[in-house]
Each structure stands twice: as C-alpha cells, then as structure tokens.
Coordinates of C-alpha atoms and ligand atoms in Angstrom, one line a residue:
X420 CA 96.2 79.9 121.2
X421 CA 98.1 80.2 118.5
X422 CA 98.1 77.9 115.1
X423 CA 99.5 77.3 112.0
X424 CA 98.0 75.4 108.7
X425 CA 100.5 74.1 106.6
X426 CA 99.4 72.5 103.1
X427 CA 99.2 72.9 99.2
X428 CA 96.9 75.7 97.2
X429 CA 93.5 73.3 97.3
X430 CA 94.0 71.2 100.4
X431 CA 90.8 73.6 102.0
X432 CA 93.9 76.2 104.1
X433 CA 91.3 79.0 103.3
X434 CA 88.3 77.2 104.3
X435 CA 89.5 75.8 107.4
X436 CA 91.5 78.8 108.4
X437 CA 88.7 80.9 108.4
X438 CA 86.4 78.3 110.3
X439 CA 88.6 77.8 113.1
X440 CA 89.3 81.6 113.8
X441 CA 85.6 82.5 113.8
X442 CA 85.1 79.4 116.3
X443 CA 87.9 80.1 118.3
X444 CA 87.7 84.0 117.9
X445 CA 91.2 83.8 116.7
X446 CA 93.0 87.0 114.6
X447 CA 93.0 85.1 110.7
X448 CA 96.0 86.0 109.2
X449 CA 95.7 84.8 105.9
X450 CA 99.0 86.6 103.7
X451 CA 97.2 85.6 100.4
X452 CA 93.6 87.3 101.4
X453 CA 96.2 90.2 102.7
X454 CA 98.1 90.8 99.4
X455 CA 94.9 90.3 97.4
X456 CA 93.8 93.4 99.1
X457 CA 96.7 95.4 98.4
X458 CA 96.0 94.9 95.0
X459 CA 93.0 96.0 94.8
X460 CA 93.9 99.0 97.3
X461 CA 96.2 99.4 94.6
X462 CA 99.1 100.2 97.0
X463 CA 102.7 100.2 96.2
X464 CA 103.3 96.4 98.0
X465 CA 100.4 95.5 95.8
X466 CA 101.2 97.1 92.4
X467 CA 104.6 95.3 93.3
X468 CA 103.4 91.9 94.1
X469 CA 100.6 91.7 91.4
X470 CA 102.7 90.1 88.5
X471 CA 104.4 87.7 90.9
X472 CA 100.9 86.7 92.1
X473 CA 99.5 85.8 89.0
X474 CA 102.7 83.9 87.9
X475 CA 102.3 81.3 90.5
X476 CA 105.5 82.6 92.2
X477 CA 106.3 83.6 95.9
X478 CA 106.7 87.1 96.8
X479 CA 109.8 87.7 98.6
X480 CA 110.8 86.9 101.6
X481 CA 111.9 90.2 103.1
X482 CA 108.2 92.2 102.2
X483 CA 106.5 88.7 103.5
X484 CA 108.5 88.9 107.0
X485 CA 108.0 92.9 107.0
X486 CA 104.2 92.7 106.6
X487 CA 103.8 89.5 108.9
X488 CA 106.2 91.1 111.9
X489 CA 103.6 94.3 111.6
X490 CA 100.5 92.4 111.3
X491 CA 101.7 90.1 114.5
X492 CA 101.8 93.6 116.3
X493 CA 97.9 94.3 115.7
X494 CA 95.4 94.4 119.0
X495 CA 93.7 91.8 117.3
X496 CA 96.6 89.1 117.2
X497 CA 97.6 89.8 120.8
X498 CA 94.9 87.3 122.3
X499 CA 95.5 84.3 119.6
X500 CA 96.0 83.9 116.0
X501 CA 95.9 81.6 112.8
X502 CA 98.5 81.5 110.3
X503 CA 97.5 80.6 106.7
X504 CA 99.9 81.4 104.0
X505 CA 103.0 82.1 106.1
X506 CA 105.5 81.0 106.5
X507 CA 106.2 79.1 102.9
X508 CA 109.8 79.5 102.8
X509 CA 112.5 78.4 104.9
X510 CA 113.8 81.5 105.7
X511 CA 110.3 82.7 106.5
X512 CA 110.1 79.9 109.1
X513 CA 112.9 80.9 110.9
X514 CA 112.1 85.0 110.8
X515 CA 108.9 83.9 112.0
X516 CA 110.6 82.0 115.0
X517 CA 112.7 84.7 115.9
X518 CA 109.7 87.2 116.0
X519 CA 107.9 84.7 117.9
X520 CA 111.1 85.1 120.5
X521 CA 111.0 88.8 120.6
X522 CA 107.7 89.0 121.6
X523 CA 107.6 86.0 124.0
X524 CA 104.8 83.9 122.1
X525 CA 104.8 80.0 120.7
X526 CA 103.0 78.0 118.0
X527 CA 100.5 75.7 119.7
X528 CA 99.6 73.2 116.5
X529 CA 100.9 73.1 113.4
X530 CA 98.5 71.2 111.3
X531 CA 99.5 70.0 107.7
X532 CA 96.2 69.7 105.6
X533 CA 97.4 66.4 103.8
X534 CA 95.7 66.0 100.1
X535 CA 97.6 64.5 97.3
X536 CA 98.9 67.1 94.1
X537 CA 97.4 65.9 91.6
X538 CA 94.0 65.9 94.0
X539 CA 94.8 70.1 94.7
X540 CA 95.4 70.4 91.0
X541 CA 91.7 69.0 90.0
X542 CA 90.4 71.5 92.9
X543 CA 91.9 74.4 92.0
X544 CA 91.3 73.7 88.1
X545 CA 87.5 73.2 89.3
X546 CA 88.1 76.7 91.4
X547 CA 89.1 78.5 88.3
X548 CA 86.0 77.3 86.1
X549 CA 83.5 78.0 88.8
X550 CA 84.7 81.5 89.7
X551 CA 86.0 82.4 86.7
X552 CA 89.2 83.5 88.2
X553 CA 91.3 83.8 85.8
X554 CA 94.7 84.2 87.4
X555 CA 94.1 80.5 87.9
X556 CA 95.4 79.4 84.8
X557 CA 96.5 76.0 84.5
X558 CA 100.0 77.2 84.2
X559 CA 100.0 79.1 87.0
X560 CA 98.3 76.4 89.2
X561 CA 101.2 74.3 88.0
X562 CA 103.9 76.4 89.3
X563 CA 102.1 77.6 92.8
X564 CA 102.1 73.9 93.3
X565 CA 105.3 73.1 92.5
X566 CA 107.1 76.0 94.8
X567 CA 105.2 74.5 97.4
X568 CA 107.2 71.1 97.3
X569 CA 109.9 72.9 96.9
X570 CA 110.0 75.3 99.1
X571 CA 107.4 74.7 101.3
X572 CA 107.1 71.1 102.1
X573 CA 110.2 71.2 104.0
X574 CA 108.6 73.1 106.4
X575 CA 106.9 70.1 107.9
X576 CA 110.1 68.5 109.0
X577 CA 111.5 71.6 110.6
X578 CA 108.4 72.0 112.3
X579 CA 107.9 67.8 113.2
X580 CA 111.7 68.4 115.0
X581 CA 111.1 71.7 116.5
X582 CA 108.0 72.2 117.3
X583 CA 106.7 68.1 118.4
X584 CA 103.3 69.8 118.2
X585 CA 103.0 69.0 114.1
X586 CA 99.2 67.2 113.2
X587 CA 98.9 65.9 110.1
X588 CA 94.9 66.3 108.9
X589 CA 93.9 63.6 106.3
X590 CA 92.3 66.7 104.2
X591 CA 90.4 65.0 101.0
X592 CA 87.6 64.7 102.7
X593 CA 84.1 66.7 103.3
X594 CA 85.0 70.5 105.0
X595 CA 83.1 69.0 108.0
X596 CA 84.9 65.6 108.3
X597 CA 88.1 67.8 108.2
X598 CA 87.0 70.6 110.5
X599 CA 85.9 68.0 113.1
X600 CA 89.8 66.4 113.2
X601 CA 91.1 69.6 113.6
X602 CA 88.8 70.8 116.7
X603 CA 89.8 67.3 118.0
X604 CA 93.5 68.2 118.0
X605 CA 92.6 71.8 118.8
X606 CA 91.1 70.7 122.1
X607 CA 93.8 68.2 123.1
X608 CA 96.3 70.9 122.6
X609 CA 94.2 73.6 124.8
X610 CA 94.0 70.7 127.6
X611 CA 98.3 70.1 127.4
Ligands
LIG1470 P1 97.3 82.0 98.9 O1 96.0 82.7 98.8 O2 97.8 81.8 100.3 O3 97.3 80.7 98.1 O4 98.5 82.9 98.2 C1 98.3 83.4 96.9 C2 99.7 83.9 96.4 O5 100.2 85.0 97.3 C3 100.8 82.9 96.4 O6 100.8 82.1 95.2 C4 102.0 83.8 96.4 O7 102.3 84.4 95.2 C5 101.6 84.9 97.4 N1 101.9 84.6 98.8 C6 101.1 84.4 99.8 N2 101.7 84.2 101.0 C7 103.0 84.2 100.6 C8 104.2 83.9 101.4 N3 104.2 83.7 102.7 N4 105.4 84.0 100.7 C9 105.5 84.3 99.4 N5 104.4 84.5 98.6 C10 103.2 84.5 99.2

C-alpha cells in the first residue's frame, strides 16, 4: 500500500507518519527527517538546503523530485511506502505522478491531517520551547505555515479530483483518537 499525509507543520504528519509505517511495515519517507540528516551529514544537498530550512522556506523543487525519484527506487519502498513531506508544491505533485507512471505504482489514500493555523501555530510554538529547537523561531513558524496555504493546500483539490481516494482526518485531537481514524480508512482502502 502506498499513502500520503497531507497537512500543515503541527497537524501531528510526523507522528502519525511514523505510527502507521511501523504498523503497516511501510518504507517512511519523511523529506524533512531526510534533509535534516543531510545536514548534519554535512553533505553538499545539506550545506545547500540548511539556510532555506531555517527560514521557513521550501527547498526547490528540482533537488526535492531528484532525491524523492531516488529514494522511491530503494528495496525498502518497493513493498509499500508513506509519504510525509512530499509533495508540497504543485509541480512536485505532478513529478511525483509521472514517477508514479514510470514505475507502474498508485497512491492508495491521501489523508489531509485537518487542524486549524492558528491551532499548528500554538503547537509548534509549544515544540520550540520544549525542545529548545531553535530554528523554530516564531518567524520562521510563520512563514513555513504560510507557504503551506500557499503552495501546498492546493494540493488537496488536485488530489480530491484525481485521485477520489482523498480522507480528510479531523487532526486536533489525542494521537490515538487520530491514529484510530486513519487505521479505519487504512483498512477500508486495503478491502477496495
Ligand atoms: P518538515 O520536517 O516536513 O516539516 O520539513 C522541514 C523543512 O524541510 C521545510 O520547512 C522545508 O524547508 C523543507 N522541506 C521538506 N520537504 C520539502 C518539500 N517537499 N519541498 C520543499 N521543501 C521541503
């Protein structure tokens, strides 16, 4: 099976993206966890991305398709993955579709995590504090959130016409409560 989470920075992607590939031993492919390493790694995609990163603002799209096209390739990802983080951009969505093509595979779900801005904004604020990141300044939270009704939201229509496989997840609630909606809709998509 193969799934992607759509939603803001602190509707609980990360949380829930991990949870459902460990339960449904699917590859996680989470592009924010991936660049994060590269950065530390210190690599040349990572010394490249690091100021965008901590500016709130999206890498482009040409290194985000390039790195997603070869991570889609790995043994892992061949039996099922989980997409968190990718695609954010329009022109993201429709590389992705096109890769999807080549190699003969489909989205299953898409699930949009729904929870309201300013409800993301008091989580990720509350994020920052706790563990003392601080990259996740208020400004940047701001603009991370803002590119991601700008360029990201749209991707729920695209994917509501294209797709007809779009779940939207009432997401301001418990990480259980969540969780349990999304094995729901897992399981109804297995049995389709
Ligand atoms: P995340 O951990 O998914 O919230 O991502 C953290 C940061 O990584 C984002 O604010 C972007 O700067 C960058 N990033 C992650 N995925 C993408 C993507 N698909 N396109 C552009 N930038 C991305």
């Amino acid at each position: 099976m193969n799934v992607l989470l759509l939603g803001p920075q602190g509707s609980g992607k990360g949380t829930q993206g991990k949870r459902i590939a460990e339960e449904y031993g699917l590859a996680h492919i989470a592009t924010g966890d991936m660049l994060r390493a590269a950065i530390r790694a210190g690599t040349p995609l990572g010394v490249r991305v690091a100021p965008i990163m901590v500016a709130g603002e999206l890498v482009p799209d040409d290194l985000m398709i390039g790195l997603i096209r070869e991570r889609l390739g790995e043994p892992d990802a061949q039996t099922g993955f989980i997409l968190d983080g990718f695609p954010r951009t329009m022109p993201q969505a429709e590389a992705l579709d096109a890769m999807l093509r080549e190699i003969g595979r489909e989205l299953h779900v898409v699930f949009e995590l729904q929870v309201s801005a300013e409800a993301c904004s008091e989580r990720l604020l509350r994020r920052a504090v706790q563990e003392g990141r601080t990259d996740d300044t208020p400004e940047a939270i701001r603009t991370r959130l803002s590119r991601y009704y700008e360029e990201t939201e749209p991707l729920i229509e695209y994917y509501r016409t294209s797709t007809g496989n779009l779940v939207g997840i009432h997401a301001d609630r418990t990480i259980n409560a969540v969780f349990a909606e999304v094995q729901r809709a897992l399981e109804q998509a297995a049995v389709r």
